[in-house]
mmCIF file of C-alpha atoms and ligand atoms in Angstrom:
data_model
loop_
_atom_site.group_PDB
_atom_site.id
_atom_site.type_symbol
_atom_site.label_atom_id
_atom_site.label_comp_id
_atom_site.label_asym_id
_atom_site.label_seq_id
_atom_site.Cartn_x
_atom_site.Cartn_y
_atom_site.Cartn_z
ATOM 1 C CA MET A 505 99.841 115.907 79.138
ATOM 2 C CA LEU A 506 99.010 116.626 82.756
ATOM 3 C CA GLU A 507 101.431 118.620 84.864
ATOM 4 C CA ILE A 508 101.408 117.259 88.412
ATOM 5 C CA HIS A 509 102.906 118.937 91.481
ATOM 6 C CA ARG A 510 103.217 117.714 95.042
ATOM 7 C CA ILE A 511 102.080 119.992 97.882
ATOM 8 C CA PRO A 512 103.260 118.592 101.233
ATOM 9 C CA VAL A 513 100.897 119.616 104.071
ATOM 10 C CA LEU A 514 100.227 118.771 107.730
ATOM 11 C CA ASN A 515 102.568 116.060 109.036
ATOM 12 C CA ASP A 516 102.731 113.668 106.141
ATOM 13 C CA ASN A 517 99.904 114.448 103.682
ATOM 14 C CA TYR A 518 100.467 115.010 99.992
ATOM 15 C CA VAL A 519 97.962 117.183 98.135
ATOM 16 C CA TRP A 520 98.338 116.870 94.363
ATOM 17 C CA LEU A 521 97.969 119.852 92.052
ATOM 18 C CA VAL A 522 97.022 118.709 88.543
ATOM 19 C CA HIS A 523 97.117 121.080 85.578
ATOM 20 C CA GLU A 524 95.668 120.313 82.159
ATOM 21 C CA PRO A 525 97.294 122.879 79.846
ATOM 22 C CA VAL A 526 95.150 122.467 76.695
ATOM 23 C CA ALA A 527 91.857 123.682 78.131
ATOM 24 C CA GLY A 528 93.550 125.376 81.077
ATOM 25 C CA ARG A 529 91.975 123.341 83.859
ATOM 26 C CA THR A 530 93.540 122.950 87.274
ATOM 27 C CA ALA A 531 92.446 120.402 89.842
ATOM 28 C CA VAL A 532 93.611 119.730 93.337
ATOM 29 C CA VAL A 533 93.330 116.216 94.718
ATOM 30 C CA ASP A 534 92.344 115.835 98.386
ATOM 31 C CA PRO A 535 93.040 119.365 99.695
ATOM 32 C CA ALA A 536 93.511 118.826 103.416
ATOM 33 C CA VAL A 537 93.978 122.563 103.869
ATOM 34 C CA ALA A 538 93.418 125.564 101.617
ATOM 35 C CA GLU A 539 96.315 127.973 102.151
ATOM 36 C CA PRO A 540 99.195 125.839 100.799
ATOM 37 C CA VAL A 541 97.016 125.158 97.745
ATOM 38 C CA GLU A 542 96.468 128.907 97.274
ATOM 39 C CA ALA A 543 100.204 129.486 97.526
ATOM 40 C CA ALA A 544 100.908 126.807 94.899
ATOM 41 C CA LEU A 545 98.246 128.270 92.575
ATOM 42 C CA ARG A 546 99.822 131.730 92.911
ATOM 43 C CA ARG A 547 103.272 130.320 92.239
ATOM 44 C CA HIS A 548 102.127 128.707 88.990
ATOM 45 C CA GLY A 549 99.660 131.434 88.001
ATOM 46 C CA TRP A 550 96.828 128.900 87.699
ATOM 47 C CA THR A 551 93.122 129.233 88.536
ATOM 48 C CA LEU A 552 91.551 126.383 90.454
ATOM 49 C CA THR A 553 88.695 124.797 88.507
ATOM 50 C CA HIS A 554 88.220 121.423 90.263
ATOM 51 C CA ILE A 555 88.621 119.600 93.548
ATOM 52 C CA LEU A 556 88.880 115.821 93.259
ATOM 53 C CA ASN A 557 88.138 114.047 96.543
ATOM 54 C CA THR A 558 88.933 110.361 97.037
ATOM 55 C CA HIS A 559 87.135 110.054 100.394
ATOM 56 C CA HIS A 560 85.574 112.046 103.189
ATOM 57 C CA HIS A 561 88.315 112.197 105.855
ATOM 58 C CA GLY A 562 89.172 115.671 107.098
ATOM 59 C CA ASP A 563 92.806 115.404 106.022
ATOM 60 C CA HIS A 564 91.486 115.047 102.438
ATOM 61 C CA THR A 565 88.533 117.465 102.378
ATOM 62 C CA GLY A 566 89.411 120.098 105.012
ATOM 63 C CA GLY A 567 90.175 122.737 102.357
ATOM 64 C CA ASN A 568 87.092 122.081 100.204
ATOM 65 C CA LEU A 569 84.791 124.859 101.334
ATOM 66 C CA ALA A 570 87.397 127.620 101.576
ATOM 67 C CA LEU A 571 88.719 126.784 98.106
ATOM 68 C CA LYS A 572 85.210 126.624 96.663
ATOM 69 C CA ALA A 573 84.327 129.977 98.253
ATOM 70 C CA ALA A 574 87.461 131.548 96.768
ATOM 71 C CA HIS A 575 87.338 129.997 93.287
ATOM 72 C CA GLY A 576 83.840 128.611 92.674
ATOM 73 C CA CYS A 577 85.502 125.360 91.630
ATOM 74 C CA THR A 578 83.599 122.125 90.991
ATOM 75 C CA ILE A 579 83.923 119.501 93.734
ATOM 76 C CA VAL A 580 83.957 115.895 92.564
ATOM 77 C CA GLY A 581 83.802 112.918 94.929
ATOM 78 C CA PRO A 582 82.486 109.448 95.701
ATOM 79 C CA ALA A 583 78.753 108.891 95.150
ATOM 80 C CA ALA A 584 78.679 106.325 97.948
ATOM 81 C CA ASP A 585 79.749 109.046 100.391
ATOM 82 C CA ARG A 586 78.190 112.139 98.840
ATOM 83 C CA ASP A 587 76.673 113.086 102.229
ATOM 84 C CA ARG A 588 80.088 113.360 103.827
ATOM 85 C CA ILE A 589 81.977 115.314 101.140
ATOM 86 C CA PRO A 590 81.766 119.057 101.941
ATOM 87 C CA GLY A 591 80.431 121.067 98.981
ATOM 88 C CA ILE A 592 80.214 118.134 96.562
ATOM 89 C CA ASP A 593 78.818 118.974 93.083
ATOM 90 C CA VAL A 594 79.522 115.823 91.077
ATOM 91 C CA ALA A 595 79.211 112.323 92.561
ATOM 92 C CA LEU A 596 81.011 109.497 90.754
ATOM 93 C CA ALA A 597 81.004 105.723 91.026
ATOM 94 C CA ASP A 598 82.750 102.693 89.586
ATOM 95 C CA GLY A 599 83.229 102.851 85.809
ATOM 96 C CA ASP A 600 82.319 106.535 85.487
ATOM 97 C CA ARG A 601 84.518 108.773 83.379
ATOM 98 C CA TYR A 602 85.265 112.353 84.248
ATOM 99 C CA ALA A 603 86.803 114.939 81.937
ATOM 100 C CA LEU A 604 89.308 117.445 83.243
ATOM 101 C CA GLY A 605 89.508 119.524 80.082
ATOM 102 C CA ALA A 606 91.215 117.317 77.501
ATOM 103 C CA ALA A 607 92.261 114.747 80.107
ATOM 104 C CA GLU A 608 89.943 111.979 81.187
ATOM 105 C CA ALA A 609 89.851 109.958 84.394
ATOM 106 C CA GLU A 610 88.306 106.571 84.840
ATOM 107 C CA VAL A 611 86.810 106.131 88.303
ATOM 108 C CA PHE A 612 87.102 103.020 90.453
ATOM 109 C CA ASP A 613 85.143 102.311 93.608
ATOM 110 C CA VAL A 614 87.764 101.165 96.106
ATOM 111 C CA PRO A 615 85.970 100.767 99.474
ATOM 112 C CA GLY A 616 87.727 99.411 102.543
ATOM 113 C CA HIS A 617 89.424 102.384 104.221
ATOM 114 C CA THR A 618 86.048 104.138 104.141
ATOM 115 C CA ARG A 619 82.785 102.838 102.712
ATOM 116 C CA GLY A 620 82.826 105.391 99.911
ATOM 117 C CA HIS A 621 86.329 105.742 98.493
ATOM 118 C CA ILE A 622 87.150 106.265 94.835
ATOM 119 C CA ALA A 623 90.338 106.355 92.787
ATOM 120 C CA PHE A 624 90.929 108.486 89.685
ATOM 121 C CA TRP A 625 92.866 106.814 86.851
ATOM 122 C CA PHE A 626 94.133 109.125 84.101
ATOM 123 C CA ALA A 627 95.160 106.366 81.707
ATOM 124 C CA ALA A 628 96.723 108.557 79.007
ATOM 125 C CA ASP A 629 98.994 110.140 81.626
ATOM 126 C CA ARG A 630 99.563 106.917 83.551
ATOM 127 C CA ALA A 631 98.520 108.744 86.727
ATOM 128 C CA LEU A 632 96.538 107.109 89.526
ATOM 129 C CA PHE A 633 95.195 109.157 92.430
ATOM 130 C CA CYS A 634 94.241 106.611 95.060
ATOM 131 C CA GLY A 635 93.945 108.572 98.317
ATOM 132 C CA ASP A 636 94.291 106.257 101.321
ATOM 133 C CA THR A 637 93.577 102.970 99.526
ATOM 134 C CA LEU A 638 97.020 102.048 98.208
ATOM 135 C CA PHE A 639 100.177 103.542 99.731
ATOM 136 C CA ALA A 640 103.790 103.028 98.747
ATOM 137 C CA LEU A 641 104.412 99.669 100.471
ATOM 138 C CA GLY A 642 101.140 99.888 102.374
ATOM 139 C CA CYS A 643 97.390 100.299 102.297
ATOM 140 C CA GLY A 644 94.860 102.285 104.291
ATOM 141 C CA ARG A 645 93.492 101.076 107.604
ATOM 142 C CA LEU A 646 90.122 99.341 107.421
ATOM 143 C CA PHE A 647 88.015 101.917 109.263
ATOM 144 C CA GLU A 648 84.740 101.145 107.489
ATOM 145 C CA GLY A 649 85.349 98.052 105.393
ATOM 146 C CA THR A 650 86.262 94.396 105.488
ATOM 147 C CA PRO A 651 89.469 92.651 104.410
ATOM 148 C CA ALA A 652 87.573 91.029 101.513
ATOM 149 C CA GLN A 653 86.409 94.457 100.308
ATOM 150 C CA MET A 654 89.865 95.997 100.544
ATOM 151 C CA TRP A 655 91.510 93.032 98.836
ATOM 152 C CA ARG A 656 89.053 93.404 95.944
ATOM 153 C CA SER A 657 89.656 97.170 95.813
ATOM 154 C CA LEU A 658 93.424 96.731 95.761
ATOM 155 C CA GLY A 659 92.993 94.121 93.024
ATOM 156 C CA LYS A 660 91.531 96.772 90.716
ATOM 157 C CA LEU A 661 94.592 98.972 91.220
ATOM 158 C CA LYS A 662 97.035 96.080 90.997
ATOM 159 C CA ALA A 663 95.610 95.240 87.546
ATOM 160 C CA LEU A 664 96.600 98.638 86.113
ATOM 161 C CA PRO A 665 99.638 98.898 83.796
ATOM 162 C CA GLY A 666 102.993 98.523 85.529
ATOM 163 C CA ASP A 667 104.044 102.041 84.557
ATOM 164 C CA ALA A 668 101.010 103.577 86.275
ATOM 165 C CA ARG A 669 102.291 106.205 88.705
ATOM 166 C CA VAL A 670 100.782 105.856 92.177
ATOM 167 C CA PHE A 671 99.980 109.268 93.636
ATOM 168 C CA CYS A 672 98.863 108.325 97.142
ATOM 169 C CA ALA A 673 97.999 110.838 99.832
ATOM 170 C CA HIS A 674 100.620 110.194 102.528
ATOM 171 C CA GLU A 675 104.375 109.857 102.976
ATOM 172 C CA TYR A 676 104.223 106.673 105.060
ATOM 173 C CA THR A 677 106.725 104.739 102.974
ATOM 174 C CA GLN A 678 109.639 104.398 105.374
ATOM 175 C CA SER A 679 107.571 103.047 108.271
ATOM 176 C CA ASN A 680 105.628 100.871 105.809
ATOM 177 C CA ALA A 681 108.957 99.444 104.636
ATOM 178 C CA ARG A 682 109.982 98.586 108.191
ATOM 179 C CA PHE A 683 106.751 96.671 108.645
ATOM 180 C CA ALA A 684 106.896 95.021 105.209
ATOM 181 C CA LEU A 685 110.316 93.565 106.031
ATOM 182 C CA THR A 686 108.808 91.783 109.065
ATOM 183 C CA VAL A 687 106.410 89.774 106.875
ATOM 184 C CA ASP A 688 108.276 89.612 103.554
ATOM 185 C CA GLY A 689 111.965 90.000 104.438
ATOM 186 C CA GLY A 690 112.860 87.156 102.062
ATOM 187 C CA ASN A 691 111.788 89.272 99.070
ATOM 188 C CA PRO A 692 115.017 90.672 97.559
ATOM 189 C CA ALA A 693 113.135 93.405 95.658
ATOM 190 C CA LEU A 694 111.660 94.596 98.953
ATOM 191 C CA VAL A 695 115.025 94.559 100.721
ATOM 192 C CA ARG A 696 116.520 96.609 97.894
ATOM 193 C CA ARG A 697 113.616 99.048 97.870
ATOM 194 C CA ALA A 698 113.747 99.517 101.648
ATOM 195 C CA ARG A 699 117.411 100.520 101.329
ATOM 196 C CA GLU A 700 116.581 102.994 98.562
ATOM 197 C CA ILE A 701 113.766 104.481 100.648
ATOM 198 C CA ASP A 702 116.046 104.997 103.654
ATOM 199 C CA ALA A 703 118.568 106.744 101.406
ATOM 200 C CA ALA A 704 115.893 108.937 99.795
ATOM 201 C CA ARG A 705 114.439 109.960 103.158
ATOM 202 C CA ALA A 706 117.917 110.680 104.531
ATOM 203 C CA ARG A 707 118.310 113.106 101.619
ATOM 204 C CA GLY A 708 114.928 114.641 102.506
ATOM 205 C CA GLU A 709 113.284 113.393 99.303
ATOM 206 C CA ALA A 710 109.693 112.248 98.789
ATOM 207 C CA THR A 711 109.100 108.582 97.931
ATOM 208 C CA VAL A 712 105.757 109.195 96.190
ATOM 209 C CA PRO A 713 104.746 108.617 93.421
ATOM 210 C CA SER A 714 105.780 104.998 93.095
ATOM 211 C CA THR A 715 104.587 102.699 90.303
ATOM 212 C CA ILE A 716 102.168 99.800 90.141
ATOM 213 C CA ALA A 717 104.992 97.523 88.932
ATOM 214 C CA LEU A 718 107.046 98.345 92.014
ATOM 215 C CA GLU A 719 104.068 97.906 94.341
ATOM 216 C CA ARG A 720 103.150 94.558 92.785
ATOM 217 C CA GLU A 721 106.680 93.351 93.449
ATOM 218 C CA THR A 722 107.198 94.698 96.960
ATOM 219 C CA ASN A 723 103.938 95.777 98.674
ATOM 220 C CA PRO A 724 102.857 92.974 101.042
ATOM 221 C CA PHE A 725 99.206 94.093 100.810
ATOM 222 C CA LEU A 726 99.250 93.373 97.067
ATOM 223 C CA ARG A 727 101.087 90.085 97.573
ATOM 224 C CA ALA A 728 98.539 88.248 99.748
ATOM 225 C CA ASP A 729 98.044 85.822 96.837
ATOM 226 C CA ASP A 730 101.763 84.981 96.730
ATOM 227 C CA PRO A 731 102.510 81.567 98.282
ATOM 228 C CA ALA A 732 105.781 82.879 99.761
ATOM 229 C CA LEU A 733 103.968 85.581 101.732
ATOM 230 C CA ALA A 734 101.233 83.155 102.861
ATOM 231 C CA ALA A 735 103.915 80.790 104.147
ATOM 232 C CA ALA A 736 105.727 83.643 105.875
ATOM 233 C CA VAL A 737 102.612 84.478 107.933
ATOM 234 C CA GLY A 738 101.822 80.783 108.529
ATOM 235 C CA LEU A 739 98.681 80.510 106.387
ATOM 236 C CA PRO A 740 97.729 78.269 103.470
ATOM 237 C CA ALA A 741 98.406 79.674 99.990
ATOM 238 C CA ASN A 742 94.879 79.398 98.634
ATOM 239 C CA ASP A 743 93.113 82.079 100.700
ATOM 240 C CA PRO A 744 94.432 85.556 99.827
ATOM 241 C CA VAL A 745 91.718 87.308 101.856
ATOM 242 C CA ALA A 746 92.847 85.483 105.004
ATOM 243 C CA VAL A 747 96.493 86.323 104.269
ATOM 244 C CA PHE A 748 95.586 89.952 103.563
ATOM 245 C CA ALA A 749 93.573 90.126 106.819
ATOM 246 C CA GLU A 750 96.486 88.694 108.806
ATOM 247 C CA VAL A 751 99.008 91.109 107.287
ATOM 248 C CA ARG A 752 96.644 94.040 107.936
ATOM 249 C CA ARG A 753 96.056 92.853 111.526
ATOM 250 C CA ARG A 754 99.807 92.714 112.160
ATOM 251 C CA LYS A 755 100.319 96.164 110.664
ATOM 252 C CA ASP A 756 97.571 97.630 112.877
ATOM 253 C CA SER A 757 99.580 96.731 115.970
ATOM 254 C CA PHE A 758 103.077 97.266 114.511
HETATM 255 ZN ZN1 LIG B 446 91.761 108.622 105.123
HETATM 256 FE FE1 LIG B 447 94.485 110.348 104.995
#
């Protein structure tokens, strides 16, 4: 059973520390910076063995080289972007499996935010590390991909079991909720969730991880195939890519 800890860094990034106790492996997912990771390792008495990178952005890879220099850890990242992942040792693509000691991740290619973006799915632990592809109530901006690509990528994550825990890389949930209400305010599950998020943030609590079941029900970017959402943005119900593109366009200027 993986032990997973949140390391909040920068303004709103979450770095995830993942410990596999059987073989004694410890991975860090998307280390934006090195020092808070070092502090967390010292606190737990763990030795870093792996870095798992979802994509190349600096707020996900900025700590790679310092951590590798200090620990000699193995850096794992997207094959499609191997040239842009500092220090990469192992390049993975859709359908690959990667063992972290006794735990195993299935890898999905999820392009859209960047052209090479992967997600790590530890099925036995119901843990999904999805970087900037799927957020709680949101999705990543389309810097290097098309709406059709991102919709397909999100579809892979949406198809995971409902109890899959979504470990995304940013605490954007409250502002995502404000936007979501503008396109899907008639969704009672969303209204309820938005209230819970406001209460959690007022208490200073994190809203990540969420679950796939919750995202399916309330995340407008996963609901582009729902006739109610299509109607709400004034588009026909039979073209989810167009609905997704419209929702993403509105969010970009929200
Ligand atoms: Zn990013
Ligand atoms: Fe990011």
